[in-house]
Structure formats: structure tokens, C-alpha cells
Amino acid sequence: MKVEDIKKVLIIGAGTMGQQIGFICAMHGYDIVLYDIDKTMFDAGLNRIQQLASQFVSSGRITQKHADDILTRVKLSNDPADAAKDIDFVSESVPEDPDLKGQVFSQFNDLCPKRTIFTTNTSTFVPSMFAHKTGRPDRFAAFHFHDVRFSNVVDIMPHPETSSETTNLIREFALSIGQSPIILKKENHGYVFNSMLSTLILSALTLAERGVASIEDIDRSWMGVMHMPTGPFGLMDQIGLKTVWSITNYWANATQDPQSKANAKFLEQYVKKGHLGVKTGKGFYSYPDPAFTRPGFMDYNHAYQTTQMKPEGSNK
């Protein structure tokens, strides 16, 4: 199959990244099927795609007419057989559980055409962990997106059985949707950027869990030295704390590392309360006006006072 043959894209998982990937594909002229087993995700998914379109219009990246056309290209489905019909390309964004991903790919292998290319948007796993469950390991690779509002970098990570034709096709598809592909030479948990980001998140969680410094001061340290608008805890809120917890908990169980287990338990208290980050309006910070965006957050006197008062996000 050539990139010109790709017309219809199936997005499995209507969460935050599924919505973004579906949006960017529809924006570049592809017909999208957004699939999820939970029908309640659809209203939120459509609203989020509409919001993304509005943001792109406001920033001058697309016209209003283009935005209206995007929405006509998106179909919603919770019927696997219907969702898989005539699909050329699959992007999977279900929760970070390799067994679940394997089950989903196995199910859709029986439903999708033989020509269909399968890709996973997994954040930390490598494709060989569930490649054989896809039933088409030669036509399967990791194809990982970052936040499409701010980045057009995508990671393409083949596994040892991925054909060179598949890797090249995914690269051409990435270019066709305005992305800048990075092709990994070997499998690596966390790709390139996420591998670096994971180290930052691990360090930040360990500092907070051990009570070395407050969440706010850890973020201030990163923001102040690196001149960044957001610290590691603000970033985790954007990623989604359930996702961060799922990844942390998985590796804690896999490695039996005591600190990783402690970090997972630290995150779990937020997840149990439903404080999942930006998408729920509260995580380590409250949204849409988080403390780290307010004037004075980086000011010494303000920082000292808020740390002593133990504001939102403080854990000790």
C-alpha cells in the first residue's frame, strides 16, 4: 500500500490523545472513525475536537471553513465491526496496559482488512511487547504523538519484525498530516523525548514523595532555572494523572522497586479522588487558572508565603 491509498483512519480510544490524533488526521483530509467502548466518551470527544478546531482558527493555522469541514470527517462508533470497515490505517490510544493493547489489536485484526497498517500511540511500552497479538507484526509499529497544539514531532518505532515498507509508509503518512517524524533505530521504552521526560517526572515525584520540597517549589525550581512556563507537576496535570499513575504503577510492579511503589502510591491518592489533572479541572493544581500561571508565582516572597501556607498540591 502507498500513502495515497490511505483514505480512512481508525482511532481506537476516544481519550485525550485519540481526540488529538483524530483531529490532526481529519484536518489534513482523512476520514476518521473514533472508536471507544464507552459511549459517554463521545460527547467529550466531539467537544474537544471542536475546541481544538477553534484554537487552530484563533491562532490563524486554519480557517473557519476548514474547521467546519474537519467535523464532517469524524464518525463516532462503539461497534467494532462497523468501526473497522474499509479502514486503511489504525492508531491505538487505549490505556497503558500491554495486555489490554494486545487484546484490542487481536480483536481488530479479525475485523480490519488485511492491508490495514496497525500503529500504537503507547507512551512507554515497546511494540514487540504485543506485536504478535496484532496478527500482522510486519505491518505494525509504534507511532507516537505529543500534544498536537504545541508540537508536530512524532516518534516512529519499528520492532524487529516491522517491514521497512511499513516504516516508510508510516513516515510518509506522518508527513502527509504535517508531522515531523523521528525514526528510532531500535526499540526504547519512552522513545526519545518521553524517555527524557520520564526521568524528570520520576525525579520530581521522588522529591515530593520523600518530602524534600513542596510540589510548588519543585515546579518553581524547574521553571526558574530552565526558563520554562510549566514545571514537572504542571506537565503531569496536562498528561493526565491517571496515565502517569498507570505507567508508574506498571513499572513499580514490574521492577518491585520500593521508591517506584511509593511514587505510585503518592499518585494514587489523587486518582482515587478523581483529581486527574487539566481534564477534570483539578490535579496537582486547579484549572483553568493554575497557580503557576499567575503573576507572582516565581516571586521569592510570594513563593515563600504559599509554601508555608501549604496551598493546592502540597503533600506534606
mmCIF file of C-alpha atoms in Angstrom:
data_model
loop_
_atom_site.group_PDB
_atom_site.id
_atom_site.type_symbol
_atom_site.label_atom_id
_atom_site.label_comp_id
_atom_site.label_asym_id
_atom_site.label_seq_id
_atom_site.Cartn_x
_atom_site.Cartn_y
_atom_site.Cartn_z
ATOM 1 C CA MET A 1 0.000 0.000 0.000
ATOM 2 C CA LYS A 2 1.144 3.540 -0.788
ATOM 3 C CA VAL A 3 0.378 6.630 1.266
ATOM 4 C CA GLU A 4 -2.012 7.752 -1.488
ATOM 5 C CA ASP A 5 -4.084 4.634 -0.785
ATOM 6 C CA ILE A 6 -4.769 5.690 2.792
ATOM 7 C CA LYS A 7 -8.197 7.317 2.932
ATOM 8 C CA LYS A 8 -9.812 6.159 6.158
ATOM 9 C CA VAL A 9 -8.199 6.140 9.612
ATOM 10 C CA LEU A 10 -9.475 4.350 12.718
ATOM 11 C CA ILE A 11 -8.633 5.895 16.087
ATOM 12 C CA ILE A 12 -9.069 3.314 18.861
ATOM 13 C CA GLY A 13 -9.632 5.136 22.147
ATOM 14 C CA ALA A 14 -11.517 8.431 22.353
ATOM 15 C CA GLY A 15 -9.478 9.906 25.193
ATOM 16 C CA THR A 16 -7.269 12.990 25.061
ATOM 17 C CA MET A 17 -4.654 11.672 22.631
ATOM 18 C CA GLY A 18 -7.186 9.807 20.494
ATOM 19 C CA GLN A 19 -9.086 13.067 20.100
ATOM 20 C CA GLN A 20 -5.938 14.963 19.137
ATOM 21 C CA ILE A 21 -4.735 12.348 16.647
ATOM 22 C CA GLY A 22 -8.195 12.130 15.090
ATOM 23 C CA PHE A 23 -8.350 15.910 14.825
ATOM 24 C CA ILE A 24 -4.956 16.284 13.137
ATOM 25 C CA CYS A 25 -5.747 13.490 10.643
ATOM 26 C CA ALA A 26 -9.158 14.971 9.798
ATOM 27 C CA MET A 27 -7.564 18.414 9.473
ATOM 28 C CA HIS A 28 -5.384 17.005 6.678
ATOM 29 C CA GLY A 29 -8.274 15.479 4.766
ATOM 30 C CA TYR A 30 -8.567 11.948 6.124
ATOM 31 C CA ASP A 31 -11.901 10.400 7.074
ATOM 32 C CA ILE A 32 -11.802 9.413 10.741
ATOM 33 C CA VAL A 33 -13.616 6.796 12.793
ATOM 34 C CA LEU A 34 -13.274 7.499 16.510
ATOM 35 C CA TYR A 35 -13.934 4.235 18.355
ATOM 36 C CA ASP A 36 -14.428 3.641 22.059
ATOM 37 C CA ILE A 37 -16.291 1.005 24.068
ATOM 38 C CA ASP A 38 -17.616 3.775 26.315
ATOM 39 C CA LYS A 39 -20.273 5.832 24.518
ATOM 40 C CA THR A 40 -20.077 8.503 27.203
ATOM 41 C CA MET A 41 -16.656 9.434 25.789
ATOM 42 C CA PHE A 42 -18.175 10.607 22.520
ATOM 43 C CA ASP A 43 -19.722 13.901 23.618
ATOM 44 C CA ALA A 44 -16.496 14.884 25.363
ATOM 45 C CA GLY A 45 -14.503 13.726 22.337
ATOM 46 C CA LEU A 46 -16.512 15.784 19.860
ATOM 47 C CA ASN A 47 -16.450 18.815 22.137
ATOM 48 C CA ARG A 48 -12.698 18.503 22.478
ATOM 49 C CA ILE A 49 -12.229 18.241 18.694
ATOM 50 C CA GLN A 50 -14.402 21.341 18.279
ATOM 51 C CA GLN A 51 -12.269 23.154 20.854
ATOM 52 C CA LEU A 52 -9.092 22.162 19.043
ATOM 53 C CA ALA A 53 -10.548 23.419 15.763
ATOM 54 C CA SER A 54 -11.474 26.734 17.406
ATOM 55 C CA GLN A 55 -7.969 27.095 18.860
ATOM 56 C CA PHE A 56 -6.418 26.464 15.453
ATOM 57 C CA VAL A 57 -8.756 29.059 13.892
ATOM 58 C CA SER A 58 -7.905 31.613 16.601
ATOM 59 C CA SER A 59 -4.181 31.114 16.040
ATOM 60 C CA GLY A 60 -4.581 31.513 12.268
ATOM 61 C CA ARG A 61 -3.493 27.973 11.456
ATOM 62 C CA ILE A 62 -6.771 27.117 9.709
ATOM 63 C CA THR A 63 -9.859 28.989 8.506
ATOM 64 C CA GLN A 64 -13.342 28.635 9.971
ATOM 65 C CA LYS A 65 -14.457 26.884 6.786
ATOM 66 C CA HIS A 66 -11.631 24.386 7.218
ATOM 67 C CA ALA A 67 -12.640 23.859 10.853
ATOM 68 C CA ASP A 68 -16.248 23.160 9.855
ATOM 69 C CA ASP A 69 -15.042 20.637 7.264
ATOM 70 C CA ILE A 70 -12.967 18.798 9.894
ATOM 71 C CA LEU A 71 -16.055 17.979 11.940
ATOM 72 C CA THR A 72 -17.801 16.425 8.930
ATOM 73 C CA ARG A 73 -14.922 13.958 8.573
ATOM 74 C CA VAL A 74 -15.287 12.477 12.062
ATOM 75 C CA LYS A 75 -17.548 9.481 12.679
ATOM 76 C CA LEU A 76 -18.148 8.007 16.143
ATOM 77 C CA SER A 77 -18.622 4.295 16.791
ATOM 78 C CA ASN A 78 -18.765 1.795 19.640
ATOM 79 C CA ASP A 79 -19.381 -1.104 17.249
ATOM 80 C CA PRO A 80 -16.029 -2.819 16.478
ATOM 81 C CA ALA A 81 -17.152 -4.388 13.186
ATOM 82 C CA ASP A 82 -18.634 -1.128 11.932
ATOM 83 C CA ALA A 83 -15.591 0.862 13.060
ATOM 84 C CA ALA A 84 -13.175 -1.478 11.255
ATOM 85 C CA LYS A 85 -14.960 -1.466 7.899
ATOM 86 C CA ASP A 86 -12.725 -0.332 4.989
ATOM 87 C CA ILE A 87 -10.065 1.031 7.364
ATOM 88 C CA ASP A 88 -6.602 1.668 5.883
ATOM 89 C CA PHE A 89 -4.693 2.849 8.949
ATOM 90 C CA VAL A 90 -5.183 2.288 12.692
ATOM 91 C CA SER A 91 -3.903 4.435 15.568
ATOM 92 C CA GLU A 92 -4.453 2.939 19.040
ATOM 93 C CA SER A 93 -4.589 5.029 22.226
ATOM 94 C CA VAL A 94 -6.200 2.805 24.861
ATOM 95 C CA PRO A 95 -4.937 2.884 28.496
ATOM 96 C CA GLU A 96 -1.315 1.953 29.178
ATOM 97 C CA ASP A 97 -1.678 -1.775 29.753
ATOM 98 C CA PRO A 98 0.184 -4.104 27.348
ATOM 99 C CA ASP A 99 -2.293 -6.942 27.885
ATOM 100 C CA LEU A 100 -5.229 -4.667 27.063
ATOM 101 C CA LYS A 101 -3.472 -3.342 23.978
ATOM 102 C CA GLY A 102 -2.775 -6.891 22.816
ATOM 103 C CA GLN A 103 -6.428 -7.854 23.286
ATOM 104 C CA VAL A 104 -7.639 -4.812 21.352
ATOM 105 C CA PHE A 105 -5.284 -5.437 18.437
ATOM 106 C CA SER A 106 -6.213 -9.119 18.335
ATOM 107 C CA GLN A 107 -9.887 -8.176 18.139
ATOM 108 C CA PHE A 108 -9.380 -5.672 15.327
ATOM 109 C CA ASN A 109 -7.036 -7.976 13.406
ATOM 110 C CA ASP A 110 -10.063 -10.176 12.768
ATOM 111 C CA LEU A 111 -12.162 -7.206 11.665
ATOM 112 C CA CYS A 112 -9.858 -4.933 9.639
ATOM 113 C CA PRO A 113 -8.817 -5.578 6.026
ATOM 114 C CA LYS A 114 -5.528 -7.444 5.565
ATOM 115 C CA ARG A 115 -3.935 -4.326 4.045
ATOM 116 C CA THR A 116 -4.543 -2.211 7.160
ATOM 117 C CA ILE A 117 -1.496 -0.793 8.928
ATOM 118 C CA PHE A 118 -1.638 -1.000 12.738
ATOM 119 C CA THR A 119 0.104 1.536 14.993
ATOM 120 C CA THR A 120 0.206 2.146 18.731
ATOM 121 C CA ASN A 121 0.500 5.502 20.471
ATOM 122 C CA THR A 122 1.805 3.876 23.672
ATOM 123 C CA SER A 123 3.856 6.254 25.804
ATOM 124 C CA THR A 124 6.291 3.857 27.490
ATOM 125 C CA PHE A 125 5.954 0.330 26.088
ATOM 126 C CA VAL A 126 7.748 -1.061 23.051
ATOM 127 C CA PRO A 127 5.764 -2.610 20.179
ATOM 128 C CA SER A 128 7.377 -6.046 20.443
ATOM 129 C CA MET A 129 5.584 -6.489 23.791
ATOM 130 C CA PHE A 130 2.319 -7.140 21.923
ATOM 131 C CA ALA A 131 3.290 -7.247 18.225
ATOM 132 C CA HIS A 132 2.232 -10.860 17.719
ATOM 133 C CA LYS A 133 -1.189 -10.153 19.200
ATOM 134 C CA THR A 134 -1.797 -7.872 16.209
ATOM 135 C CA GLY A 135 -1.749 -10.840 13.832
ATOM 136 C CA ARG A 136 0.295 -8.702 11.429
ATOM 137 C CA PRO A 137 3.619 -7.934 13.118
ATOM 138 C CA ASP A 138 5.219 -6.918 9.818
ATOM 139 C CA ARG A 139 2.567 -4.192 9.393
ATOM 140 C CA PHE A 140 2.783 -2.873 12.947
ATOM 141 C CA ALA A 141 4.906 -0.241 14.711
ATOM 142 C CA ALA A 142 4.717 2.408 17.391
ATOM 143 C CA PHE A 143 3.612 5.809 16.097
ATOM 144 C CA HIS A 144 3.645 8.219 19.000
ATOM 145 C CA PHE A 145 2.233 11.759 19.110
ATOM 146 C CA HIS A 146 2.873 14.594 21.505
ATOM 147 C CA ASP A 147 0.406 17.403 22.245
ATOM 148 C CA VAL A 148 -0.561 18.493 18.716
ATOM 149 C CA ARG A 149 -1.410 22.007 19.907
ATOM 150 C CA PHE A 150 2.261 22.720 20.574
ATOM 151 C CA SER A 151 4.295 20.082 18.756
ATOM 152 C CA ASN A 152 4.386 18.373 15.376
ATOM 153 C CA VAL A 153 7.101 15.876 16.350
ATOM 154 C CA VAL A 154 6.104 12.194 16.145
ATOM 155 C CA ASP A 155 8.113 9.090 17.009
ATOM 156 C CA ILE A 156 8.129 6.059 14.728
ATOM 157 C CA MET A 157 9.499 2.994 16.482
ATOM 158 C CA PRO A 158 9.562 -0.253 14.495
ATOM 159 C CA HIS A 159 10.144 -3.592 16.236
ATOM 160 C CA PRO A 160 12.424 -6.303 14.818
ATOM 161 C CA GLU A 161 9.670 -7.766 12.600
ATOM 162 C CA THR A 162 8.339 -4.482 11.217
ATOM 163 C CA SER A 163 8.944 -4.388 7.467
ATOM 164 C CA SER A 164 10.902 -1.497 6.001
ATOM 165 C CA GLU A 165 7.922 -0.853 3.728
ATOM 166 C CA THR A 166 5.701 -0.327 6.780
ATOM 167 C CA THR A 167 8.191 2.021 8.442
ATOM 168 C CA ASN A 168 8.490 4.073 5.254
ATOM 169 C CA LEU A 169 4.712 4.182 4.806
ATOM 170 C CA ILE A 170 4.163 5.419 8.371
ATOM 171 C CA ARG A 171 6.827 8.067 7.781
ATOM 172 C CA GLU A 172 5.078 9.243 4.605
ATOM 173 C CA PHE A 173 1.738 9.263 6.404
ATOM 174 C CA ALA A 174 3.268 11.377 9.191
ATOM 175 C CA LEU A 175 4.482 13.902 6.629
ATOM 176 C CA SER A 176 1.048 13.951 4.977
ATOM 177 C CA ILE A 177 -0.530 15.130 8.262
ATOM 178 C CA GLY A 178 2.044 17.846 8.830
ATOM 179 C CA GLN A 179 4.184 15.991 11.358
ATOM 180 C CA SER A 180 7.952 15.815 11.694
ATOM 181 C CA PRO A 181 8.859 12.122 12.114
ATOM 182 C CA ILE A 182 11.733 10.809 14.204
ATOM 183 C CA ILE A 183 12.556 7.191 13.335
ATOM 184 C CA LEU A 184 14.162 5.177 16.126
ATOM 185 C CA LYS A 185 16.947 2.782 15.169
ATOM 186 C CA LYS A 186 15.998 0.358 17.933
ATOM 187 C CA GLU A 187 13.216 -0.155 20.448
ATOM 188 C CA ASN A 188 13.448 2.049 23.518
ATOM 189 C CA HIS A 189 10.938 2.444 26.340
ATOM 190 C CA GLY A 190 9.750 6.045 26.216
ATOM 191 C CA TYR A 191 11.039 6.771 22.705
ATOM 192 C CA VAL A 192 13.298 9.854 22.729
ATOM 193 C CA PHE A 193 11.517 12.817 24.340
ATOM 194 C CA ASN A 194 9.377 10.695 26.668
ATOM 195 C CA SER A 195 12.484 8.861 27.832
ATOM 196 C CA MET A 196 13.949 12.173 28.946
ATOM 197 C CA LEU A 197 10.605 13.384 30.317
ATOM 198 C CA SER A 198 10.124 10.173 32.323
ATOM 199 C CA THR A 199 13.410 10.797 34.117
ATOM 200 C CA LEU A 200 12.271 14.329 35.010
ATOM 201 C CA ILE A 201 8.886 13.082 36.258
ATOM 202 C CA LEU A 202 10.486 10.281 38.282
ATOM 203 C CA SER A 203 12.862 12.746 39.952
ATOM 204 C CA ALA A 204 10.060 15.217 40.709
ATOM 205 C CA LEU A 205 7.770 12.540 42.165
ATOM 206 C CA THR A 206 10.588 11.154 44.319
ATOM 207 C CA LEU A 207 11.408 14.598 45.691
ATOM 208 C CA ALA A 208 7.750 15.260 46.556
ATOM 209 C CA GLU A 209 7.035 11.775 47.950
ATOM 210 C CA ARG A 210 10.075 11.979 50.229
ATOM 211 C CA GLY A 211 9.018 15.434 51.417
ATOM 212 C CA VAL A 212 12.229 17.083 50.194
ATOM 213 C CA ALA A 213 10.339 20.098 48.827
ATOM 214 C CA SER A 214 6.756 21.120 48.068
ATOM 215 C CA ILE A 215 5.159 20.444 44.701
ATOM 216 C CA GLU A 216 5.098 24.179 44.035
ATOM 217 C CA ASP A 217 8.780 24.669 44.869
ATOM 218 C CA ILE A 218 9.821 21.694 42.754
ATOM 219 C CA ASP A 219 7.984 23.280 39.829
ATOM 220 C CA ARG A 220 9.493 26.688 40.612
ATOM 221 C CA SER A 221 12.974 25.187 40.541
ATOM 222 C CA TRP A 222 12.474 23.723 37.075
ATOM 223 C CA MET A 223 10.674 26.784 35.721
ATOM 224 C CA GLY A 224 13.159 29.252 37.145
ATOM 225 C CA VAL A 225 16.390 27.545 36.084
ATOM 226 C CA MET A 226 15.197 26.306 32.697
ATOM 227 C CA HIS A 227 13.002 29.359 31.943
ATOM 228 C CA MET A 228 10.035 27.122 31.242
ATOM 229 C CA PRO A 229 6.343 28.096 31.585
ATOM 230 C CA THR A 230 5.461 24.841 33.357
ATOM 231 C CA GLY A 231 7.137 22.563 35.869
ATOM 232 C CA PRO A 232 7.032 18.744 36.056
ATOM 233 C CA PHE A 233 3.831 18.664 38.143
ATOM 234 C CA GLY A 234 2.093 21.070 35.774
ATOM 235 C CA LEU A 235 3.215 18.796 32.927
ATOM 236 C CA MET A 236 1.796 15.744 34.696
ATOM 237 C CA ASP A 237 -1.540 17.538 35.031
ATOM 238 C CA GLN A 238 -1.514 18.069 31.257
ATOM 239 C CA ILE A 239 -0.623 14.436 30.541
ATOM 240 C CA GLY A 240 -3.319 13.212 32.939
ATOM 241 C CA LEU A 241 -2.600 11.797 36.387
ATOM 242 C CA LYS A 242 -4.352 8.508 35.680
ATOM 243 C CA THR A 243 -1.978 7.927 32.771
ATOM 244 C CA VAL A 244 1.053 8.907 34.871
ATOM 245 C CA TRP A 245 -0.145 6.656 37.699
ATOM 246 C CA SER A 246 -0.815 3.714 35.326
ATOM 247 C CA ILE A 247 2.695 3.916 33.902
ATOM 248 C CA THR A 248 4.331 4.404 37.308
ATOM 249 C CA ASN A 249 2.313 1.577 38.857
ATOM 250 C CA TYR A 250 3.076 -0.810 35.981
ATOM 251 C CA TRP A 251 6.828 -0.340 36.275
ATOM 252 C CA ALA A 252 6.669 -0.401 40.074
ATOM 253 C CA ASN A 253 5.110 -3.864 39.892
ATOM 254 C CA ALA A 254 7.446 -4.977 37.100
ATOM 255 C CA THR A 255 10.641 -3.906 38.900
ATOM 256 C CA GLN A 256 9.481 -4.218 42.542
ATOM 257 C CA ASP A 257 11.432 -1.037 43.227
ATOM 258 C CA PRO A 258 10.407 0.406 46.641
ATOM 259 C CA GLN A 259 10.686 4.050 45.549
ATOM 260 C CA SER A 260 8.623 3.406 42.408
ATOM 261 C CA LYS A 261 5.952 1.782 44.574
ATOM 262 C CA ALA A 262 5.985 4.775 46.910
ATOM 263 C CA ASN A 263 5.654 7.144 43.931
ATOM 264 C CA ALA A 264 2.708 5.128 42.594
ATOM 265 C CA LYS A 265 1.006 5.306 45.994
ATOM 266 C CA PHE A 266 1.636 9.059 46.100
ATOM 267 C CA LEU A 267 -0.109 9.469 42.715
ATOM 268 C CA GLU A 268 -2.902 7.074 43.635
ATOM 269 C CA GLN A 269 -4.290 9.448 46.272
ATOM 270 C CA TYR A 270 -5.065 11.976 43.520
ATOM 271 C CA VAL A 271 -6.532 9.361 41.163
ATOM 272 C CA LYS A 272 -8.847 7.989 43.863
ATOM 273 C CA LYS A 273 -10.204 11.497 44.458
ATOM 274 C CA GLY A 274 -10.832 11.955 40.723
ATOM 275 C CA HIS A 275 -8.215 14.709 40.585
ATOM 276 C CA LEU A 276 -6.800 13.678 37.215
ATOM 277 C CA GLY A 277 -5.375 16.974 36.002
ATOM 278 C CA VAL A 278 -6.484 19.505 33.408
ATOM 279 C CA LYS A 279 -9.294 17.363 32.004
ATOM 280 C CA THR A 280 -11.093 17.162 35.373
ATOM 281 C CA GLY A 281 -10.286 20.715 36.469
ATOM 282 C CA LYS A 282 -8.069 19.617 39.345
ATOM 283 C CA GLY A 283 -4.878 17.659 39.776
ATOM 284 C CA PHE A 284 -1.778 18.987 41.477
ATOM 285 C CA TYR A 285 -3.215 22.399 40.576
ATOM 286 C CA SER A 286 -6.724 23.749 39.931
ATOM 287 C CA TYR A 287 -7.799 24.708 36.396
ATOM 288 C CA PRO A 288 -8.399 26.697 34.241
ATOM 289 C CA ASP A 289 -6.322 29.162 36.302
ATOM 290 C CA PRO A 290 -3.480 27.131 37.814
ATOM 291 C CA ALA A 291 -1.253 28.837 40.370
ATOM 292 C CA PHE A 292 1.888 28.514 38.243
ATOM 293 C CA THR A 293 0.383 30.809 35.563
ATOM 294 C CA ARG A 294 -0.495 33.595 37.997
ATOM 295 C CA PRO A 295 1.630 36.730 38.445
ATOM 296 C CA GLY A 296 3.977 36.378 41.367
ATOM 297 C CA PHE A 297 4.295 32.574 41.325
ATOM 298 C CA MET A 298 8.045 32.846 40.724
ATOM 299 C CA ASP A 299 8.481 35.810 43.115
ATOM 300 C CA TYR A 300 10.524 34.868 46.193
ATOM 301 C CA ASN A 301 8.228 36.408 48.793
ATOM 302 C CA HIS A 302 5.113 35.005 47.154
ATOM 303 C CA ALA A 303 6.745 31.589 46.810
ATOM 304 C CA TYR A 304 7.771 31.556 50.487
ATOM 305 C CA GLN A 305 4.313 32.537 51.689
ATOM 306 C CA THR A 306 2.451 29.999 49.545
ATOM 307 C CA THR A 307 4.838 27.213 50.556
ATOM 308 C CA GLN A 308 4.340 27.992 54.250
ATOM 309 C CA MET A 309 0.565 28.079 53.766
ATOM 310 C CA LYS A 310 0.623 24.650 52.048
ATOM 311 C CA PRO A 311 -1.554 25.557 49.042
ATOM 312 C CA GLU A 312 -3.101 23.236 46.468
ATOM 313 C CA GLY A 313 -0.885 20.319 45.588
ATOM 314 C CA SER A 314 1.213 20.349 48.753
ATOM 315 C CA ASN A 315 1.686 16.850 50.058
ATOM 316 C CA LYS A 316 3.254 17.293 53.475
#
